[in-house]
């Protein structure tokens, strides 16, 4: 079963209610709807609340996606078509988080932990770290880099015309992705509409055939009833005529 996605947790609460013993009330919510149509929900199903998925305060993104590559470096690709970002920088910074300030980074410590690397197929653990724009560094869970900021070897590119231009490219790319998502959504809506139309046509054909059969049976019944009525009247008239002759 596909997960159900809602904006708020209040919407999720309406899907399932519980009695005083903590057991599921199968007469209300989604369970009640399933019972009403003869399809009970006996298995687990996933529900996602979007308001519970917001990022931590000050989280700017992952470092691998924030690295600015010079135009000359964009042409360094492998035979598979992967560039520096997908190879070198992904290997170095794929788990490194970036925060606006050191204070916000510290508050987000529960979300800076160990990740799992599935690329090798062995599920190896990777240490996630974090940096902040004001020089804070968390090398791994529970391991901090302290001391003078002057010796911290972290540099951030200053705003320049090239960077502003790259931001425009990023914004354009974002708009293209949104348009593609909208297109895919419309295509999915169209598929669902066509499926509903197909079901409606199928149901119409079934009802039509049933109605034609009903008309045929009604016509047969009417014919038989009329024939019986005429036979009865003819017999009655014949009997009456015979009695009159006598």
Tab-separated table of C-alpha atoms in Angstrom, residues 3 57 61 67 71 74 96 100 106 152 163 184 206 229:
chain	number	residue	atom	x	y	z
A	3	UNK	CA	1.897	5.939	1.959
A	57	UNK	CA	16.455	25.828	12.194
A	61	UNK	CA	21.750	22.017	3.007
A	67	UNK	CA	30.017	23.631	-3.753
A	71	UNK	CA	33.107	26.537	-15.620
A	74	UNK	CA	32.389	21.261	-15.344
A	96	UNK	CA	28.402	16.988	5.674
A	100	UNK	CA	23.863	29.259	9.331
A	106	UNK	CA	24.674	22.783	18.193
A	152	UNK	CA	40.007	26.859	10.933
A	163	UNK	CA	28.046	33.368	-8.302
A	184	UNK	CA	4.202	14.300	-14.135
A	206	UNK	CA	-22.942	-4.032	-17.965
A	229	UNK	CA	-55.404	-13.679	-23.008
